[in-house]
Coordinates of C-alpha atoms and ligand atoms in Angstrom, one line a residue:
Chain A
M279 CA 31.5 -3.3 -15.1
P280 CA 30.6 -2.3 -18.6
G281 CA 33.1 -3.5 -21.3
S282 CA 34.7 -6.0 -19.1
P283 CA 35.2 -9.3 -21.0
A284 CA 32.8 -11.2 -18.7
V285 CA 30.0 -8.7 -19.6
L286 CA 30.9 -8.7 -23.2
A287 CA 30.7 -12.6 -23.4
K288 CA 27.5 -12.4 -21.6
V289 CA 26.1 -9.9 -24.0
K290 CA 27.5 -12.1 -26.8
N291 CA 25.9 -15.1 -25.5
A292 CA 22.5 -13.4 -25.1
V293 CA 22.6 -12.0 -28.6
T294 CA 23.5 -15.6 -30.0
A295 CA 20.7 -17.0 -28.0
N296 CA 18.2 -14.5 -29.3
W297 CA 19.3 -15.3 -33.2
A298 CA 19.0 -19.1 -32.4
R299 CA 15.6 -18.7 -31.2
L300 CA 14.6 -16.3 -34.0
V301 CA 16.0 -18.9 -36.5
L302 CA 14.4 -21.9 -34.7
G303 CA 11.2 -20.0 -34.6
L304 CA 11.3 -19.4 -38.4
V305 CA 12.1 -22.9 -39.2
S306 CA 9.1 -24.2 -37.5
V307 CA 6.8 -21.7 -38.8
S308 CA 8.2 -22.4 -42.2
I309 CA 7.8 -26.2 -41.8
F310 CA 4.2 -25.5 -40.8
I311 CA 3.3 -23.2 -43.9
A312 CA 5.1 -25.8 -46.3
S313 CA 3.0 -28.9 -44.8
W314 CA -0.1 -26.7 -45.0
A315 CA 0.7 -26.0 -48.7
L316 CA 1.6 -29.6 -49.4
I317 CA -1.6 -31.0 -47.8
S318 CA -3.8 -28.3 -49.5
V319 CA -2.5 -29.3 -52.9
Y320 CA -2.5 -32.9 -52.3
L321 CA -6.2 -32.7 -51.2
S322 CA -7.3 -30.7 -54.4
E323 CA -5.3 -33.0 -56.7
S324 CA -6.7 -36.3 -55.1
G325 CA -10.2 -34.6 -55.6
S326 CA -10.9 -35.2 -51.9
S327 CA -14.1 -33.8 -50.6
L328 CA -12.2 -32.1 -47.8
S329 CA -10.4 -30.1 -50.2
P330 CA -12.6 -27.0 -50.1
Y331 CA -12.0 -26.6 -46.2
V332 CA -8.2 -26.5 -46.8
P333 CA -7.3 -23.6 -48.9
G334 CA -3.6 -23.0 -49.6
P335 CA -1.7 -20.5 -47.6
L336 CA -1.5 -18.4 -50.8
S337 CA -5.0 -18.2 -51.4
V338 CA -5.7 -17.4 -47.5
A339 CA -3.1 -14.6 -47.9
D340 CA -4.8 -13.3 -51.0
A341 CA -8.4 -13.1 -49.5
F342 CA -6.6 -11.6 -46.5
V343 CA -5.4 -8.7 -48.6
S344 CA -8.4 -8.5 -50.8
S345 CA -10.7 -8.6 -47.8
F346 CA -9.1 -5.1 -46.8
V347 CA -9.0 -3.4 -50.3
D348 CA -12.3 -4.9 -51.8
S349 CA -15.5 -5.7 -50.4
V350 CA -15.7 -9.2 -48.9
P351 CA -17.7 -12.0 -50.8
G352 CA -21.4 -12.0 -49.4
L353 CA -21.5 -8.3 -48.4
A354 CA -21.7 -5.4 -50.9
D355 CA -19.6 -2.4 -50.0
T356 CA -18.3 -4.0 -46.7
T357 CA -14.6 -4.4 -46.2
M358 CA -12.6 -6.1 -43.6
W359 CA -12.1 -2.5 -41.9
D360 CA -15.9 -2.3 -41.4
M361 CA -15.9 -5.7 -39.6
I362 CA -13.3 -4.9 -37.2
S363 CA -14.6 -1.5 -36.6
S364 CA -18.0 -3.0 -35.5
S365 CA -16.2 -5.5 -33.4
L366 CA -13.8 -3.1 -31.7
I367 CA -16.6 -0.8 -31.0
R368 CA -18.5 -3.6 -29.3
V369 CA -15.5 -4.7 -27.3
F370 CA -14.8 -1.0 -26.4
W371 CA -18.4 -0.5 -24.9
G372 CA -18.5 -3.9 -23.2
F373 CA -15.3 -3.3 -21.7
L374 CA -16.1 0.2 -20.6
L375 CA -19.2 -0.4 -19.0
A376 CA -17.8 -3.7 -17.1
M377 CA -14.8 -1.5 -15.9
L378 CA -17.5 1.2 -14.8
V379 CA -19.6 -1.4 -12.8
A380 CA -16.7 -3.7 -11.6
L381 CA -14.4 -1.1 -10.3
P382 CA -16.7 0.8 -7.8
M383 CA -18.3 -2.7 -6.8
G384 CA -14.9 -4.3 -6.4
L385 CA -13.7 -1.3 -4.1
A386 CA -16.9 -1.5 -2.2
M387 CA -16.7 -5.4 -1.6
G388 CA -13.2 -5.4 -0.7
S389 CA -13.6 -2.6 1.7
F390 CA -16.6 -3.7 3.7
R391 CA -17.2 -7.2 5.0
V392 CA -21.0 -7.0 5.0
L393 CA -21.0 -6.3 1.1
D394 CA -18.6 -8.8 0.6
S395 CA -20.7 -11.4 2.3
M396 CA -23.7 -10.2 0.4
G397 CA -22.1 -10.0 -3.0
K398 CA -20.0 -13.2 -2.7
P399 CA -22.9 -15.8 -3.3
L400 CA -24.2 -13.9 -6.1
V401 CA -20.6 -13.7 -8.0
E402 CA -20.2 -17.4 -7.2
M403 CA -23.5 -18.1 -8.6
F404 CA -23.0 -16.2 -12.1
R405 CA -19.4 -16.6 -12.5
P406 CA -19.4 -20.1 -13.6
I407 CA -21.7 -19.6 -16.1
P408 CA -19.8 -19.1 -19.6
P409 CA -20.7 -15.7 -20.8
L410 CA -21.6 -17.5 -24.0
A411 CA -24.4 -19.3 -22.5
W412 CA -26.3 -16.0 -22.4
V413 CA -25.9 -15.4 -26.2
P414 CA -29.4 -16.5 -27.3
I415 CA -31.3 -14.5 -24.6
F416 CA -29.0 -11.5 -25.0
L417 CA -29.5 -11.2 -28.8
M418 CA -33.1 -11.7 -28.4
V419 CA -33.5 -8.9 -25.6
F420 CA -30.7 -6.7 -26.7
K421 CA -30.5 -7.3 -30.4
S422 CA -27.4 -7.5 -32.7
F423 CA -25.7 -4.5 -31.4
W424 CA -26.2 -4.3 -27.5
G425 CA -26.5 -8.2 -27.3
P426 CA -22.9 -9.0 -28.0
I427 CA -21.7 -6.0 -25.8
G428 CA -23.6 -7.4 -23.0
I429 CA -21.6 -10.9 -23.6
V430 CA -18.5 -8.8 -23.7
F431 CA -19.5 -7.3 -20.6
L432 CA -20.0 -10.4 -18.8
G433 CA -16.5 -11.9 -19.9
V434 CA -14.7 -8.7 -18.7
F435 CA -16.7 -7.9 -15.6
F436 CA -15.8 -10.9 -13.4
P437 CA -11.8 -10.9 -14.1
I438 CA -11.8 -7.1 -13.2
L439 CA -14.2 -7.3 -10.2
L440 CA -12.4 -10.3 -8.7
N441 CA -9.0 -8.9 -9.2
V442 CA -10.0 -5.4 -7.7
I443 CA -11.4 -7.3 -4.6
F444 CA -8.1 -9.3 -4.1
G445 CA -6.1 -5.9 -4.4
V446 CA -8.1 -4.2 -1.9
K447 CA -7.9 -7.0 0.6
N448 CA -4.3 -7.4 -0.1
V449 CA -3.3 -3.7 0.6
D450 CA -0.1 -3.7 2.7
Q451 CA -1.4 -3.0 6.1
R452 CA 1.9 -1.4 7.0
L453 CA 1.1 1.4 4.6
V454 CA -2.1 1.8 6.0
D455 CA -0.6 2.2 9.5
A456 CA 2.1 4.6 8.1
A457 CA -0.6 6.8 6.5
R458 CA -2.5 6.7 9.8
T459 CA 0.5 8.0 12.0
L460 CA 0.8 10.8 9.3
G461 CA -2.6 12.0 10.1
A462 CA -4.9 10.2 7.3
K463 CA -8.4 9.4 8.3
R464 CA -10.5 6.5 6.6
M465 CA -11.3 8.4 3.6
T466 CA -7.8 9.5 2.9
V467 CA -6.3 6.0 3.5
F468 CA -8.8 4.9 1.0
T469 CA -8.0 7.5 -1.8
K470 CA -4.1 7.7 -1.0
V471 CA -3.3 4.2 0.1
V472 CA -5.8 1.7 -1.2
M473 CA -6.6 3.2 -4.7
P474 CA -3.0 3.3 -5.8
S475 CA -2.3 -0.1 -4.4
I476 CA -4.9 -1.8 -6.4
V477 CA -3.5 -0.3 -9.7
P478 CA -1.4 -3.4 -10.5
Y479 CA -4.3 -5.8 -9.7
M480 CA -6.7 -3.7 -11.8
M481 CA -4.3 -4.1 -14.7
T482 CA -4.2 -8.0 -14.3
G483 CA -7.8 -8.0 -14.4
I484 CA -8.1 -5.7 -17.5
K485 CA -5.6 -7.9 -19.3
V486 CA -7.5 -11.1 -18.4
G487 CA -10.7 -9.4 -19.3
L488 CA -9.6 -8.2 -22.7
G489 CA -8.5 -11.7 -23.7
V490 CA -11.9 -13.0 -22.7
G491 CA -13.5 -10.2 -24.2
W492 CA -12.1 -11.2 -27.8
M493 CA -13.3 -14.8 -27.2
C494 CA -16.7 -13.6 -26.3
I495 CA -17.2 -11.2 -29.1
V496 CA -16.3 -13.7 -31.9
A497 CA -18.9 -16.2 -30.7
A498 CA -21.5 -13.6 -29.9
E499 CA -21.5 -11.9 -33.3
M500 CA -21.5 -15.5 -35.0
M501 CA -25.1 -15.8 -34.4
P502 CA -26.9 -15.8 -37.9
I503 CA -29.3 -12.7 -37.2
Q504 CA -30.6 -9.9 -39.5
G505 CA -28.2 -7.1 -40.1
G506 CA -25.2 -8.9 -38.4
T507 CA -21.5 -7.2 -38.4
G508 CA -18.3 -7.8 -37.1
V509 CA -15.3 -10.2 -37.5
G510 CA -17.3 -13.1 -35.5
Y511 CA -20.3 -12.4 -37.9
Y512 CA -18.1 -12.5 -41.1
I513 CA -16.5 -16.0 -40.0
W514 CA -19.9 -17.5 -40.1
L515 CA -21.2 -15.8 -43.3
S516 CA -17.9 -16.4 -45.4
A517 CA -18.3 -20.3 -44.4
D518 CA -21.8 -20.3 -45.3
Y519 CA -20.9 -18.9 -48.8
G520 CA -18.2 -21.6 -49.0
R521 CA -15.5 -18.9 -49.0
Y522 CA -13.3 -20.8 -46.5
D523 CA -10.1 -18.7 -47.6
F524 CA -12.0 -15.7 -46.4
T525 CA -12.9 -17.6 -43.0
Y526 CA -9.3 -18.3 -42.5
A527 CA -8.3 -14.7 -43.4
T528 CA -10.9 -13.4 -40.6
M529 CA -9.7 -15.9 -38.0
L530 CA -6.0 -14.5 -38.8
V531 CA -7.4 -10.9 -38.3
I532 CA -9.1 -11.9 -35.0
G533 CA -5.9 -13.4 -33.7
L534 CA -3.8 -10.2 -34.6
L535 CA -6.4 -7.8 -33.2
S536 CA -6.2 -10.0 -29.9
I537 CA -2.6 -9.7 -30.0
L538 CA -2.8 -6.0 -30.5
T539 CA -5.1 -5.3 -27.9
T540 CA -3.3 -7.2 -25.1
G541 CA 0.0 -5.4 -26.3
V542 CA -1.9 -2.2 -25.8
A543 CA -2.9 -3.1 -22.3
E544 CA 0.4 -4.2 -21.6
M545 CA 1.9 -1.2 -22.7
I546 CA -0.5 0.8 -20.4
E547 CA 0.6 -1.3 -17.6
K548 CA 4.1 -0.9 -17.9
R549 CA 3.6 2.9 -18.3
V550 CA 1.4 3.2 -15.5
S551 CA 3.6 1.1 -13.0
R552 CA 6.5 2.9 -14.1
W553 CA 4.9 6.2 -13.5
M554 CA 3.9 4.9 -10.3
G555 CA 7.4 4.0 -9.5
M556 CA 6.9 0.2 -9.4
R557 CA 8.4 -2.4 -11.6
Chain B
M171 CA 3.6 19.4 37.2
D172 CA 5.2 17.2 39.6
G173 CA 8.2 19.4 40.4
D174 CA 10.4 17.9 37.6
A175 CA 12.7 20.2 36.0
M176 CA 11.6 19.0 32.5
S177 CA 7.9 18.2 31.7
V178 CA 6.5 14.8 31.0
C179 CA 6.0 14.1 27.4
I180 CA 4.7 10.4 27.5
E181 CA 3.2 9.0 30.9
I182 CA 2.1 5.3 30.7
R183 CA 0.3 3.8 33.8
G184 CA -0.5 0.1 34.3
L185 CA -0.7 -0.6 30.6
S186 CA -1.9 -3.9 29.6
K187 CA -2.6 -5.4 26.2
V188 CA -4.2 -8.8 25.6
F189 CA -4.5 -10.1 22.0
T190 CA -7.3 -12.5 21.1
T191 CA -7.2 -14.6 18.1
G192 CA -9.9 -17.3 18.1
K193 CA -9.5 -19.0 21.2
R194 CA -5.8 -18.1 21.8
R195 CA -5.2 -15.5 24.3
V196 CA -1.9 -13.6 24.4
V197 CA -1.1 -11.3 27.2
A198 CA 1.6 -9.2 25.5
L199 CA 1.8 -6.3 28.1
E200 CA 0.7 -6.2 31.8
G201 CA 1.1 -3.4 34.3
L202 CA 3.5 -1.2 32.3
D203 CA 4.5 2.1 33.7
M204 CA 6.8 4.5 31.8
D205 CA 7.6 8.2 31.8
V206 CA 9.5 10.1 29.0
A207 CA 10.5 13.5 29.4
D208 CA 10.2 16.2 26.8
G209 CA 13.3 16.1 24.5
E210 CA 14.5 13.0 26.0
F211 CA 15.9 10.0 23.9
V212 CA 14.7 6.8 25.7
C213 CA 15.5 3.5 24.1
L214 CA 13.2 0.5 24.9
L215 CA 15.3 -2.8 25.0
G216 CA 13.8 -6.4 25.4
P217 CA 13.9 -9.7 24.1
S218 CA 12.0 -10.3 21.0
G219 CA 8.2 -11.0 21.6
C220 CA 8.2 -9.0 24.7
G221 CA 5.9 -6.5 23.5
K222 CA 8.0 -3.7 22.4
T223 CA 6.5 -3.1 19.1
T224 CA 2.9 -3.1 21.1
V225 CA 3.9 -0.5 23.3
L226 CA 4.9 1.9 20.4
R227 CA 1.6 1.0 18.4
I228 CA -0.3 1.8 21.3
V229 CA 1.3 5.1 21.9
A230 CA 1.0 5.7 18.1
G231 CA -2.8 5.0 18.4
L232 CA -2.6 2.1 15.9
E233 CA -3.7 -0.2 18.5
P234 CA -6.0 0.2 21.4
A235 CA -4.9 -0.7 25.0
T236 CA -6.7 -3.2 27.0
G237 CA -6.2 -1.3 30.3
G238 CA -4.3 1.4 31.7
S239 CA -3.8 4.8 30.7
V240 CA -1.3 6.5 27.9
L241 CA -0.9 10.1 28.2
V242 CA 1.0 12.4 25.6
H243 CA 1.4 15.8 26.9
G244 CA -1.5 15.1 29.3
K245 CA -3.8 14.0 26.4
G246 CA -5.2 10.4 26.3
V247 CA -4.2 8.7 23.1
S248 CA -7.4 7.5 21.2
S249 CA -6.4 7.3 17.8
A250 CA -3.5 7.8 15.5
G251 CA -2.4 11.4 14.9
P252 CA 0.3 13.7 13.3
E253 CA 1.6 14.7 16.7
R254 CA 3.0 11.2 17.1
G255 CA 5.4 10.4 14.2
M256 CA 6.3 6.7 13.6
V257 CA 9.3 5.2 11.8
F258 CA 8.9 1.5 10.9
Q259 CA 11.3 -1.2 10.5
E260 CA 10.2 -2.1 7.1
F261 CA 10.3 1.6 6.2
A262 CA 6.6 1.4 4.8
L263 CA 7.3 3.9 2.3
F264 CA 4.5 4.4 -0.3
P265 CA 6.4 2.7 -3.4
W266 CA 4.4 4.8 -6.1
R267 CA 5.4 8.2 -4.3
T268 CA 8.8 9.9 -5.0
V269 CA 11.1 10.7 -2.0
R270 CA 9.6 14.2 -2.1
R271 CA 6.0 13.1 -2.4
N272 CA 6.6 10.6 0.5
I273 CA 7.9 13.1 2.7
E274 CA 4.9 15.5 1.8
F275 CA 2.5 13.1 2.5
G276 CA 1.4 14.2 5.7
L277 CA 1.3 17.8 4.7
E278 CA -0.6 17.0 1.4
I279 CA -3.5 15.5 3.6
R280 CA -3.5 18.4 5.8
G281 CA -4.0 20.6 2.9
V282 CA -0.7 22.6 3.3
P283 CA -0.3 24.7 -0.1
E284 CA 2.1 23.3 -2.6
G285 CA 4.8 26.0 -2.4
K286 CA 4.9 25.6 1.3
R287 CA 5.1 21.9 1.1
R288 CA 8.0 22.2 -1.3
A289 CA 9.8 24.3 1.0
I290 CA 9.4 22.2 3.9
S291 CA 10.3 18.9 2.1
S292 CA 13.3 20.7 0.6
D293 CA 14.6 21.5 4.4
L294 CA 14.0 17.8 5.4
I295 CA 15.6 16.5 2.3
D296 CA 18.8 18.6 3.3
L297 CA 18.3 17.6 6.9
V298 CA 18.5 13.9 6.3
G299 CA 20.9 14.0 3.7
L300 CA 18.9 13.1 0.6
K301 CA 19.7 15.9 -1.7
G302 CA 19.7 14.7 -5.4
F303 CA 17.3 12.0 -4.8
E304 CA 14.1 14.1 -4.6
D305 CA 12.5 12.4 -7.6
A306 CA 13.8 8.7 -6.9
H307 CA 11.3 6.1 -6.1
P308 CA 11.9 4.1 -3.0
D309 CA 12.9 0.9 -5.0
E310 CA 15.8 2.9 -6.2
L311 CA 17.2 3.6 -2.9
S312 CA 19.3 1.6 -0.4
G313 CA 18.0 0.5 2.9
G314 CA 19.7 3.4 4.8
M315 CA 18.3 6.0 2.4
R316 CA 14.9 4.5 2.6
Q317 CA 15.0 5.0 6.4
R318 CA 16.2 8.6 5.8
V319 CA 13.0 9.1 3.8
G320 CA 11.0 7.3 6.6
I321 CA 12.5 9.7 9.3
A322 CA 12.2 12.9 7.2
R323 CA 8.4 12.0 6.4
A324 CA 7.8 11.5 10.1
L325 CA 9.5 14.8 10.9
A326 CA 7.4 16.6 8.1
N327 CA 4.3 16.8 10.5
E328 CA 6.6 18.6 13.3
P329 CA 5.4 15.6 15.8
T330 CA 6.3 16.2 19.3
V331 CA 7.1 12.5 19.7
L332 CA 9.1 10.4 17.1
L333 CA 8.3 6.6 17.7
M334 CA 10.8 4.5 16.1
D335 CA 10.3 0.6 15.7
E336 CA 13.9 -1.0 15.3
P337 CA 14.2 1.5 12.3
F338 CA 17.9 0.2 11.6
G339 CA 16.9 -3.5 12.4
S340 CA 17.4 -4.4 8.8
L341 CA 20.4 -2.5 7.7
D342 CA 23.8 -3.8 7.6
A343 CA 26.3 -3.2 10.4
Q344 CA 28.1 -0.2 8.8
T345 CA 24.9 1.6 7.4
R346 CA 23.5 0.9 11.0
N347 CA 26.4 2.7 12.5
L348 CA 26.2 5.6 10.3
M349 CA 22.4 5.9 10.7
Q350 CA 22.8 6.1 14.5
K351 CA 25.2 8.9 14.1
E352 CA 22.8 10.5 11.7
L353 CA 19.8 10.2 13.9
L354 CA 21.6 11.9 16.9
R355 CA 22.5 14.6 14.6
I356 CA 18.8 15.1 13.5
W357 CA 17.6 14.7 16.9
S358 CA 19.8 17.5 18.3
A359 CA 18.9 19.6 15.5
T360 CA 15.1 19.1 15.9
K361 CA 14.7 18.7 19.9
K362 CA 12.2 15.8 19.4
T363 CA 11.1 13.3 22.1
V364 CA 12.3 10.1 20.7
L365 CA 11.0 6.5 22.0
F366 CA 13.1 4.1 20.2
V367 CA 12.7 0.5 20.3
T368 CA 15.8 -2.0 19.7
H369 CA 16.9 -5.4 20.8
S370 CA 20.6 -4.3 20.3
V371 CA 22.4 -3.4 23.7
D372 CA 24.8 -1.8 21.6
E373 CA 22.5 0.5 19.9
A374 CA 20.8 1.4 23.1
V375 CA 23.9 2.5 24.8
F376 CA 25.1 4.5 21.9
L377 CA 22.0 6.4 21.3
A378 CA 19.7 6.7 24.6
D379 CA 19.7 9.2 27.6
R380 CA 17.9 6.4 29.4
I381 CA 17.4 2.7 28.6
M382 CA 14.2 1.0 29.7
V383 CA 14.8 -2.8 29.7
M384 CA 11.5 -4.8 29.4
T385 CA 10.7 -8.2 30.9
A386 CA 9.8 -11.2 28.9
R387 CA 6.2 -11.6 27.9
P388 CA 4.0 -10.3 29.5
G389 CA 6.1 -7.2 29.1
K390 CA 6.6 -4.4 31.6
I391 CA 9.5 -2.3 32.5
R392 CA 12.2 -4.3 34.5
E393 CA 14.8 -1.5 34.9
V394 CA 15.5 1.9 33.8
I395 CA 19.0 2.4 33.4
P396 CA 20.4 6.2 32.7
V397 CA 23.4 6.4 30.3
P398 CA 25.3 9.6 31.7
L399 CA 27.8 9.4 28.8
K400 CA 28.6 12.5 26.7
R401 CA 27.9 12.4 23.0
P402 CA 29.5 11.7 20.7
R403 CA 30.0 8.3 22.4
D404 CA 33.0 6.2 21.9
R405 CA 32.0 2.4 21.6
T406 CA 35.5 1.5 22.7
S407 CA 35.6 3.6 25.8
A408 CA 35.7 2.0 29.3
E409 CA 32.5 3.9 30.4
F410 CA 30.6 2.8 27.4
I411 CA 31.9 -0.8 28.0
A412 CA 30.8 -0.6 31.5
V413 CA 27.3 0.7 31.0
R414 CA 26.8 -2.0 28.2
G415 CA 27.8 -4.8 30.8
T416 CA 25.1 -3.5 33.2
V417 CA 22.5 -3.5 30.5
L418 CA 23.6 -6.8 28.9
A419 CA 23.4 -8.5 32.5
E420 CA 19.8 -7.4 32.9
L421 CA 19.0 -8.5 29.5
D422 CA 20.5 -11.9 29.7
E423 CA 18.4 -12.6 32.6
E424 CA 15.4 -11.6 30.8
F425 CA 16.5 -13.8 27.8
E426 CA 17.0 -16.9 30.0
K427 CA 13.4 -16.3 31.4
A428 CA 12.0 -15.9 28.0
R429 CA 13.7 -19.3 26.7
A430 CA 12.5 -21.1 29.8
K431 CA 9.0 -19.9 29.1
E432 CA 9.3 -21.0 25.4
L433 CA 10.3 -24.6 26.3
S434 CA 7.3 -24.8 28.8
P435 CA 4.3 -23.0 27.4
D436 CA 1.5 -21.7 29.8
Ligands
LIG74 N1 -2.0 -8.5 16.1 C1 -1.6 -9.5 17.0 N2 -2.4 -10.5 17.3 C2 -1.9 -11.4 18.2 N3 -0.8 -11.5 18.7 C3 0.1 -10.5 18.6 C4 -0.3 -9.5 17.8 N4 0.7 -8.4 17.7 C5 1.6 -9.0 18.5 N5 1.1 -10.2 19.1 C6 1.9 -10.9 20.0 O1 2.2 -10.1 21.2 C7 3.5 -10.3 21.7 C8 4.4 -9.1 21.6 O2 4.6 -8.8 20.3 P1 5.4 -7.5 19.8 O3 4.9 -6.3 20.6 O4 5.5 -7.4 18.2 O5 6.9 -7.8 20.4 P2 8.4 -7.3 20.1 O6 7.9 -6.0 19.1 O7 9.0 -6.9 21.5 O8 9.1 -8.3 19.3 C9 4.0 -11.5 20.8 O9 3.9 -12.8 21.5 C10 3.2 -11.5 19.5 O10 2.9 -12.7 19.0
LIG75 MG1 8.8 -5.7 17.3

């Protein structure tokens, strides 16, 4: 019952627990940043050769801010926004293409045993190859824009495909039976029972795929090629220029972007499952 | 017509069903005969594993028979169809659809226009007592309410037969009793033929015009017991207890046989 002492105590406990967690989290992060600053100062004071690789937290923060407002070192008229947008565009295309191929393929393989038996050996042959192994060939054949997109495609494709196949095979047979007794024929069962049933599985594939996609784009863009762009490219370029403060700032950007995209995917997932009445 | 006052709705002759999984062969049904009249409420009663669900699934057209014939209004059953509605023990509601959209499923796939669909589902929601829950999803409902949706969903197609497979089996005793009364009310309002599977003697005696007691596997009809009691039935009345005793005696014998068989397979 709301307002009863037991419930109030519970709520209070939960709030205290949350506060305790927040404080502990802040403590550990502060300790990390402080040690980082100390190590950085120590290395530079002692004239260590490692010193350039460990810029202090303040200079990284400074690089982070300046990369968004000024142009980044090494590239005239280019800011972090430009890097982000080229990478996002690539991830978007790679993701979209993977989705457009993996979804129908997964539905078909999950529905027809013949296609499953035919497709499975191919999938099992290509899936264990890390997408990054394709980088040299893809960059040579598809060049600097479509090459990384191809890598992202491979990274996103398999998680979605496998999850959709799994989803189709795990459709609740009782729901199929119910639909049939209500007059549904094969096609209707597919559109009105199978398709809605796989949505949660598909969302899992999308979330995993997006994570892999970000891993892929960074490495795929890192190749030192003519006319490179993107966050991955800038990781490499800034390091090449010895501007490690900007290298770390870009790493920070990539981490934030990854959190952002999976956050968006999770939000969509929640929306969809609530809209579908499943929690 | 064979001269009966009522016409036959379901006619089953020599029905057999063998399940083969790998090397294992299970003879689930053998030589099962059954007649159900139009508008009749028949309970199929038997020990678990005797093939009750299999009979319903074959009549529904979800499972092919191995041998014998199944006629519904003189027509052979070849596949599932909306004229034979089914209500499942585990409800089998579409979790992504609201109560109303679950009920409208059959109408929707038949292409009934939205306005008409709404009118029909509204009537059914009133009939099964779900007013105010039209837009709820199944996971927001109690077991009893979910089964009300299951019943309304089957009724929406205006089936001639309602096949019910232990529909109240997973409900608590009180809800179960309430749902039995509700079902009788709905039955008398809609005049459907009902083939109702249960393993509860009490439930069968409370509901049925006739009780068909099945034998242990391989299943067939052991005995048909009419229940000549007026409704609403009083579970504590002497007549009720007498019928209950008769059915129980029949069933007990089959339970013993089933147990003996379990202890010595083949
Ligand atoms: N799909 C199936 N494959 C193999 N055996 C089955 C299958 N369905 C049912 N059976 C077997 O047939 C027998 C009758 O099952 P069922 O009709 O579910 O019994 P009941 O509903 O009376 O409990 C059981 O022994 C069961 O194991
Ligand atoms: Mg059963």
